[in-house]
Coordinates of N, CA and C in Angstrom, one line a residue:
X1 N -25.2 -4.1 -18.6 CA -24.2 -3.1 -18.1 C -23.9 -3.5 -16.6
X2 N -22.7 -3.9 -16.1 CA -22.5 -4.1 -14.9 C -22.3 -2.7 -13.5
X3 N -22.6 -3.4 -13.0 CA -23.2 -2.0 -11.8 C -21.9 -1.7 -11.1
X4 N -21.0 0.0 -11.4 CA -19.9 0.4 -10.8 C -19.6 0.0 -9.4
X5 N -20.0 -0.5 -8.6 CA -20.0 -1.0 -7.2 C -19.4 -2.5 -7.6
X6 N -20.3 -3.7 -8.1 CA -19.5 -5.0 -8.7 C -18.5 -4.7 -9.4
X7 N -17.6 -3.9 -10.1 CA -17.1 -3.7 -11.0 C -15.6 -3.4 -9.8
X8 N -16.2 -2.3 -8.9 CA -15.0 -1.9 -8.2 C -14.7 -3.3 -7.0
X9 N -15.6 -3.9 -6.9 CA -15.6 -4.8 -5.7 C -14.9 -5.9 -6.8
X10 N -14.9 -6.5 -8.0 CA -14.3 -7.1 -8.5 C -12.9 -7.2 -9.0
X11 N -12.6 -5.5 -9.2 CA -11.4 -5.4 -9.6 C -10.3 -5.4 -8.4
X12 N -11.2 -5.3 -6.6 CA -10.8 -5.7 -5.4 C -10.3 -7.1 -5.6
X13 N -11.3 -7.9 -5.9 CA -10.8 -9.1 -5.4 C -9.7 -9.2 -6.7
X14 N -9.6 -8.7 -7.5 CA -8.5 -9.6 -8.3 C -7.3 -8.6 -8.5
X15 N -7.4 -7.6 -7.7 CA -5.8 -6.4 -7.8 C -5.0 -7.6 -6.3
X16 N -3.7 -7.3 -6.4 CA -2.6 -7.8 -5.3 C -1.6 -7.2 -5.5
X17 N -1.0 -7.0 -4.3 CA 0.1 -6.6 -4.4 C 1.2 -7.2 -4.9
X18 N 2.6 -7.1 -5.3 CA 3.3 -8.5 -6.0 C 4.2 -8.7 -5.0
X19 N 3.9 -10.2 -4.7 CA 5.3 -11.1 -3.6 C 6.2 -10.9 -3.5
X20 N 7.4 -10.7 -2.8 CA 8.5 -10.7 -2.9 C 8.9 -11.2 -4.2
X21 N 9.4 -12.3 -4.1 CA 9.9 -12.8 -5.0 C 9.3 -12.4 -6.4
X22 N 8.5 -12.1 -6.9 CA 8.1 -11.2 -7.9 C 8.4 -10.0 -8.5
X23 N 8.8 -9.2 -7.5 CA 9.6 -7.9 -7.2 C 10.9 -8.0 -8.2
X24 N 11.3 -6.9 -9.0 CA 12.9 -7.2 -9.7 C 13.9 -7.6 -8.8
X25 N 14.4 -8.5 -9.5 CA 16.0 -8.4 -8.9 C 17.0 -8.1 -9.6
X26 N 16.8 -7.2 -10.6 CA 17.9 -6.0 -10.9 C 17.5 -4.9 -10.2
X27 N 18.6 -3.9 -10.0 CA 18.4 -2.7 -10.1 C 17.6 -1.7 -10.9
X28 N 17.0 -1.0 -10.3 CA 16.0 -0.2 -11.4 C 17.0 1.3 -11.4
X29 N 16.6 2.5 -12.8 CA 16.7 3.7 -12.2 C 15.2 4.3 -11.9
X30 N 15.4 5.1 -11.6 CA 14.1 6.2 -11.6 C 13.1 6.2 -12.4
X31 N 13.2 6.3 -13.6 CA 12.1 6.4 -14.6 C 11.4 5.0 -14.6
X32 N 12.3 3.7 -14.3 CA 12.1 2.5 -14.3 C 11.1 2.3 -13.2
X33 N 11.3 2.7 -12.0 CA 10.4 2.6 -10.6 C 9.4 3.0 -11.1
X34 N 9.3 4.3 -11.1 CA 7.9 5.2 -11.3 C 7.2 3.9 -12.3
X35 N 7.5 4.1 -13.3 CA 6.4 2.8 -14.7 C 5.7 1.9 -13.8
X36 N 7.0 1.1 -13.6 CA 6.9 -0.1 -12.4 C 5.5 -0.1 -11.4
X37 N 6.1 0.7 -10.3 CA 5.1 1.1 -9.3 C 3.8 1.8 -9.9
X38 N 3.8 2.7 -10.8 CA 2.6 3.1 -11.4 C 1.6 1.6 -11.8
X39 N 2.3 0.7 -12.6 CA 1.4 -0.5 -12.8 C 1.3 -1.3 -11.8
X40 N 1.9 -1.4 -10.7 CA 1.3 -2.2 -9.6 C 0.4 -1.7 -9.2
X41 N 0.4 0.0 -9.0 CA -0.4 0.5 -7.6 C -1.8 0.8 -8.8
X42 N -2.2 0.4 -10.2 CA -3.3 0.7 -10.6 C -4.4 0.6 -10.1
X43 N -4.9 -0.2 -9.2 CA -6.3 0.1 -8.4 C -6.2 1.5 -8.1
X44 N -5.3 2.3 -6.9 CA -5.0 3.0 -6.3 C -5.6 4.0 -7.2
X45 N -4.8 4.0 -8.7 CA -4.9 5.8 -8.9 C -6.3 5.4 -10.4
X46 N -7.2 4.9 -9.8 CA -9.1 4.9 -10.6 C -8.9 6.2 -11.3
X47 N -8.2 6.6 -12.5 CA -8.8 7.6 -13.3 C -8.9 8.8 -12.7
X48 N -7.8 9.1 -11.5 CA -7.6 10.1 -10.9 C -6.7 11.4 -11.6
X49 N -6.6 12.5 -11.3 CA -5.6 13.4 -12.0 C -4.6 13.2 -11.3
X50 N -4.5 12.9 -10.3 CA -2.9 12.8 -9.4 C -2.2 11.5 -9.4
X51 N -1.5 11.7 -10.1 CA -0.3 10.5 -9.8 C -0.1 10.1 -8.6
X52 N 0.3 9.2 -8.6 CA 0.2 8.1 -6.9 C 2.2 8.5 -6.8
X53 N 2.7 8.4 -8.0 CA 4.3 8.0 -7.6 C 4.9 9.0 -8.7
X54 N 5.6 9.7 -8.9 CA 6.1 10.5 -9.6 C 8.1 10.7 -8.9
X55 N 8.8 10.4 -10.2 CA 10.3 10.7 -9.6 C 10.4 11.9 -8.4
X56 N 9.5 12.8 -7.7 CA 9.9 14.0 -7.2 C 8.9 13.6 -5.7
X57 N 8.1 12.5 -5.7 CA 7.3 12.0 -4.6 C 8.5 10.6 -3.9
X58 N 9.2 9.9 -4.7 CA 10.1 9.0 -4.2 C 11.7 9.8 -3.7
X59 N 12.1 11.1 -4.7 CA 13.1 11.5 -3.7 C 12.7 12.5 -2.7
X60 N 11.5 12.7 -2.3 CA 10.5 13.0 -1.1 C 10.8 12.3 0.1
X61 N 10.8 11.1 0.1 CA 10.7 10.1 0.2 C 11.8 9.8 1.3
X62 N 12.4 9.9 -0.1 CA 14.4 9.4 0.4 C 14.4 10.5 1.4
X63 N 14.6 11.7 1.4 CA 14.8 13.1 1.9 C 14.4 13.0 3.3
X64 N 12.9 12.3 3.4 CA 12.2 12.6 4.7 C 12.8 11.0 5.2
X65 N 13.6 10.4 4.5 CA 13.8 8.9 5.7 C 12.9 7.9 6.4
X66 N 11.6 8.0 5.1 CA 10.9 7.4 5.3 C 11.5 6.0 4.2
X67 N 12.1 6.0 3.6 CA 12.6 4.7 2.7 C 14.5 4.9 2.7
X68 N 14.8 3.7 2.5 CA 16.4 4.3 2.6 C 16.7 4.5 0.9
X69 N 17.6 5.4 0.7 CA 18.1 5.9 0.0 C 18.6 4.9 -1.1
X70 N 18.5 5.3 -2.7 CA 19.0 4.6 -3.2 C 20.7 4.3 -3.8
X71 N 21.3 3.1 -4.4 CA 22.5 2.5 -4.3 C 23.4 3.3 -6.0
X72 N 23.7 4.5 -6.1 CA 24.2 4.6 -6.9 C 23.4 5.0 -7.9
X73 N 22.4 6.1 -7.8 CA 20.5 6.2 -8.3 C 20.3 5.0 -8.7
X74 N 20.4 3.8 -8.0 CA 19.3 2.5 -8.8 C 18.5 2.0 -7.3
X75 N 17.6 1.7 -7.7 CA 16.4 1.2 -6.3 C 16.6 -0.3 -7.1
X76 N 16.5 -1.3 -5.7 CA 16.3 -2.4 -5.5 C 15.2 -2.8 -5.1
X77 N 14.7 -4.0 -5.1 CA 13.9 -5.0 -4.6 C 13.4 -4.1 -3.0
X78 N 14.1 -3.7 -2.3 CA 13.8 -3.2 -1.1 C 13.4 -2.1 -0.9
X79 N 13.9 -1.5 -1.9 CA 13.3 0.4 -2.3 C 11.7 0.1 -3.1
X80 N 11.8 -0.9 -3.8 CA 10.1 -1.2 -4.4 C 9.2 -1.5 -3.4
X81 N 10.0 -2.4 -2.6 CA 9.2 -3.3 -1.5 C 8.4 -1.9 0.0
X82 N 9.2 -1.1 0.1 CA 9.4 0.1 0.7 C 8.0 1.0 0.0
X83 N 8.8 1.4 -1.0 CA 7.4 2.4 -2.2 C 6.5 1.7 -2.1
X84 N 5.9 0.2 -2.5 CA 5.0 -0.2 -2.4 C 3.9 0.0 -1.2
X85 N 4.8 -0.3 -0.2 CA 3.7 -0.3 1.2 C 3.6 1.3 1.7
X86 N 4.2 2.2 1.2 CA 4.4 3.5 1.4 C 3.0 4.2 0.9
X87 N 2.8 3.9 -0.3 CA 2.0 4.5 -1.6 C 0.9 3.6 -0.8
X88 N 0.6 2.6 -0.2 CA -0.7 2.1 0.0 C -1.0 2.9 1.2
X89 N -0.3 2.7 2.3 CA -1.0 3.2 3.5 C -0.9 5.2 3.2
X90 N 0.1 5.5 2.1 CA -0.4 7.0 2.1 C -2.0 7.1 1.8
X91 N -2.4 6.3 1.1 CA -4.1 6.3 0.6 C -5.0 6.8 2.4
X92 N -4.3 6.5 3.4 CA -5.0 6.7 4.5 C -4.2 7.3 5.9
X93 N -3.2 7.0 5.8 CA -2.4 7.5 6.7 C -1.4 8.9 6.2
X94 N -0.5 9.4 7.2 CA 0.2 10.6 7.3 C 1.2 10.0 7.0
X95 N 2.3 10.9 7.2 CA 4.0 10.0 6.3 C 4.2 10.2 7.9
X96 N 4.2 10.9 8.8 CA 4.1 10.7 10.3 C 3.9 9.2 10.7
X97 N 2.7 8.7 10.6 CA 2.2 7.4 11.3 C 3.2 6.4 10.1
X98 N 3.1 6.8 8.7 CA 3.9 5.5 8.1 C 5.6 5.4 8.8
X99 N 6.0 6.3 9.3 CA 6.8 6.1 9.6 C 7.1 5.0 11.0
X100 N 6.4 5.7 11.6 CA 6.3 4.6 12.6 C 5.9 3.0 12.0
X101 N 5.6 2.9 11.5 CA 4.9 1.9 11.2 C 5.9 1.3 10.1
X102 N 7.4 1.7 9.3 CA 7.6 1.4 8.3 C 8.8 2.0 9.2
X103 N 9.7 0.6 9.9 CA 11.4 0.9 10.7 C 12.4 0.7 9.6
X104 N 13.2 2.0 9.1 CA 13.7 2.4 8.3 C 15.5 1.2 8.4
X105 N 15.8 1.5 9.5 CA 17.2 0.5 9.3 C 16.8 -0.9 9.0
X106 N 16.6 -1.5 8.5 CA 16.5 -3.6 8.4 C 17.0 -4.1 7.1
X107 N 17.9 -4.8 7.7 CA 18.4 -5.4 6.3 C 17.2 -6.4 5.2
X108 N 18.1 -6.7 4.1 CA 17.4 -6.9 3.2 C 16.2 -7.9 3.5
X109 N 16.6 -9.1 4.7 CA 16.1 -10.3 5.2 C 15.1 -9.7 5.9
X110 N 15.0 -8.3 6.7 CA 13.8 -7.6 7.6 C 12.8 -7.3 6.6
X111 N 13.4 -6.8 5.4 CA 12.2 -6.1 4.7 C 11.7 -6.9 4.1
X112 N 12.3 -8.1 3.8 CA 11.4 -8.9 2.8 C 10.3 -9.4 4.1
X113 N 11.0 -9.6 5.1 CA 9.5 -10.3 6.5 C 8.4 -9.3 6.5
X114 N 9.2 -7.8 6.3 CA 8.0 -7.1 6.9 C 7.2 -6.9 5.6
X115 N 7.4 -7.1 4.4 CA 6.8 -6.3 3.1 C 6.0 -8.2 2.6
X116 N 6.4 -9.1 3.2 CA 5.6 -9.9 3.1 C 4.2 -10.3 4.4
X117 N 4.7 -10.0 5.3 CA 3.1 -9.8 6.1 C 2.5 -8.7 6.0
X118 N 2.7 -7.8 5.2 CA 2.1 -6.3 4.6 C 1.2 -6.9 3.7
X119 N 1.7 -7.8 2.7 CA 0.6 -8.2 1.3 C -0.3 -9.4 2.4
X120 N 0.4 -9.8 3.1 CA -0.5 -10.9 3.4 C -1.9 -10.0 4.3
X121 N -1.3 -9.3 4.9 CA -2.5 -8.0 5.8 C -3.6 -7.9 4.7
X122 N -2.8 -6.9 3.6 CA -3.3 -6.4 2.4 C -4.4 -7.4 1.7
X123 N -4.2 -8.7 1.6 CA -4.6 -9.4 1.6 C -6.0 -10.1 2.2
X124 N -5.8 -9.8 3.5 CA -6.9 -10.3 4.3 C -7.8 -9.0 4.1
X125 N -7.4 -7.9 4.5 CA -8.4 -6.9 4.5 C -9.2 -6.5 3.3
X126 N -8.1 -6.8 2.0 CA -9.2 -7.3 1.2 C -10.5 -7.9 0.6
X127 N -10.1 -8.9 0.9 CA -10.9 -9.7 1.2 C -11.9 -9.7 2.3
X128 N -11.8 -9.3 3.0 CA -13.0 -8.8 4.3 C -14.1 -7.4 3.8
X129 N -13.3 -6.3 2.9 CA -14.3 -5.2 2.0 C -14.4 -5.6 1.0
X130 N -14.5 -7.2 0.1 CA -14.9 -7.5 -1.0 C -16.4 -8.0 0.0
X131 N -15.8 -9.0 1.0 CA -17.2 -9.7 1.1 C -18.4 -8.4 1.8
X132 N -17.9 -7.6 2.3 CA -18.4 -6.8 2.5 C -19.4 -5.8 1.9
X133 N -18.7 -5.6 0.5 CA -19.6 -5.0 -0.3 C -20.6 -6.1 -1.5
X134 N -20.3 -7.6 -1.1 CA -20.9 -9.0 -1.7 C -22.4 -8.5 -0.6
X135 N -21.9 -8.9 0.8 CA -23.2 -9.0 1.5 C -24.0 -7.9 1.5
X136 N -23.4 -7.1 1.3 CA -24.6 -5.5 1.5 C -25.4 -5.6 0.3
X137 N -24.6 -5.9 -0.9 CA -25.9 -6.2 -2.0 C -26.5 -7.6 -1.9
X138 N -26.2 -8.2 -1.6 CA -27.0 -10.0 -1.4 C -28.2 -8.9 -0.4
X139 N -28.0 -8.2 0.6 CA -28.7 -8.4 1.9 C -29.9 -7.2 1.1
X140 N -29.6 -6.5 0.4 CA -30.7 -5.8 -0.5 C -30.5 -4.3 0.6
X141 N -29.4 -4.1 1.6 CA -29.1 -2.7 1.6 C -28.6 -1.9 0.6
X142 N -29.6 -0.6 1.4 CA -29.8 0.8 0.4 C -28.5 1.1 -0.5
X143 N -28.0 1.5 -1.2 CA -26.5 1.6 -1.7 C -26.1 3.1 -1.4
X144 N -26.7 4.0 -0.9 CA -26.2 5.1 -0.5 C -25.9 5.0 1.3
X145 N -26.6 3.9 1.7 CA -25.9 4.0 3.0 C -24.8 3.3 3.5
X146 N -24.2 2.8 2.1 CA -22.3 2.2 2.2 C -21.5 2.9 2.3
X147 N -21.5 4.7 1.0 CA -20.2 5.2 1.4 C -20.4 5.8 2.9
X148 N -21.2 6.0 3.5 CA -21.5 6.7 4.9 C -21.0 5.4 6.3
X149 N -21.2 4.1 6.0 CA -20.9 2.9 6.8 C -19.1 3.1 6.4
X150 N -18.8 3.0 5.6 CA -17.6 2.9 4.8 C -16.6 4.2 5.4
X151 N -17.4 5.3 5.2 CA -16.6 6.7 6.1 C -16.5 6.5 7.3
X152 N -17.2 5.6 8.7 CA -17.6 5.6 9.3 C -16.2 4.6 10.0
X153 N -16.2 3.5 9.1 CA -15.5 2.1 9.0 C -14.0 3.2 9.0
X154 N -13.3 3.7 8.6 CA -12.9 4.4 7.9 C -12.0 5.5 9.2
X155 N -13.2 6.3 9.2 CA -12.6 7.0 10.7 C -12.0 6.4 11.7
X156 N -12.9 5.1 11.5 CA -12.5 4.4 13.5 C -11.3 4.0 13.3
X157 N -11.1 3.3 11.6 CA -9.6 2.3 11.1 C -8.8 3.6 11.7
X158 N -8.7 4.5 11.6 CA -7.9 5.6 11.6 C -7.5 6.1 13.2
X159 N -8.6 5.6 13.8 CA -8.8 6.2 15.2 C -7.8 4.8 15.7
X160 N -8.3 3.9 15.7 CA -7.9 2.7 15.9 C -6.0 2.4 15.8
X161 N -5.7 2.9 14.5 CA -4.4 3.3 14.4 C -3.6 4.0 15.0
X162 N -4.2 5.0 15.1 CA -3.4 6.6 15.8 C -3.1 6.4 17.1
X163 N -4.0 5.6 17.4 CA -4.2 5.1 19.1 C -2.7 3.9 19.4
X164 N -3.2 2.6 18.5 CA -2.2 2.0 18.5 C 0.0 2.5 18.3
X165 N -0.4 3.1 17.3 CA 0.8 3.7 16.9 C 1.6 4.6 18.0
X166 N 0.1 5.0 19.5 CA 0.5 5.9 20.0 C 0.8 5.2 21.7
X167 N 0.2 3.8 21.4 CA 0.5 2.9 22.9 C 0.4 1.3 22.3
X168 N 2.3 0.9 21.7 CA 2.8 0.3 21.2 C 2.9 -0.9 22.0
X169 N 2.6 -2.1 21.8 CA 2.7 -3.0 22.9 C 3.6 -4.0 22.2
X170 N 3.9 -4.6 23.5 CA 5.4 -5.7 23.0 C 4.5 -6.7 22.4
X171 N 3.2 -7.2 22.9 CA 2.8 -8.6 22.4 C 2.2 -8.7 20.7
X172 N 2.6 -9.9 20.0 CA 2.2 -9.6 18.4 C 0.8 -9.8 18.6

């Protein structure tokens, strides 16, 4: 029987977000998104009661001008691209900070730059709390003192953000 800790740290390493170019390039409607996004963002909702994306959380969404509005009710590649990085950093952040963090006017060519160094982020930080929970079991630490390291990890990411979001600097 594999131990729920390897199991979650494996289905880390092998969940991704999907590339641009993997994204539709039709038009979706609504019912279409939700499915959609529900099967991408599966790590996200583990056997939870709450839905991660529901038709009434995306025209939320639209409303509060955190994503731009859809073309005739159909979402594009750019409205997925949008939902996607929306529904991840809601896992931790406020629709406040995503906002900042997610510049609503950019044409199609912005969003694909910015929704591809998102997976690539997504990506790396992955990978840095896979090996993370690799070396804590290699190192033979306690397993009850991870979610506490993790909460801890967790607060500062948050502190660390709030701060940044709140003294923006020109340099990348």
């Amino acid at each position: 029987m594999e131990d729920p800790l390897q199991s979650w740290e494996a289905q880390l390493r092998t969940y991704a977000l999907p590339e641009w170019d993997n994204l539709p390039e039709l038009e979706l409607y609504m019912d279409q998104v939700v499915l959609l996004l529900s099967r991408y963002l599966t790590f996200f909702s583990q056997g939870e009661d709450e839905k991660i994306i529901t038709p009434s959380i995306v025209n939320n969404y639209v409303r509060m001008k955190i994503m731009p509005p859809p073309n005739k009710k159909r979402y594009g590649r750019t409205h997925i691209a949008y939902l996607l990085m929306i529904c991840t950093l809601k896992q931790s952040l406020s629709i406040a900070a995503i906002q900042k963090l997610l510049p609503l006017e950019l044409d199609e060519d912005e969003v694909r730059s910015l929704y591809t160094r998102f997976v690539d982020i997504y990506r790396a930080a992955a990978t840095h709390f896979s090996q993370i929970v690799r070396e804590s079991q290699a190192g033979g630490q306690e397993r009850d003192s991870l979610p506490a390291g993790m909460a801890i990890l967790s607060c500062l990411s948050k502190s660390l953000t709030d701060y940044l979001l709140k003294y923006p600097t020109d340099t990348p």
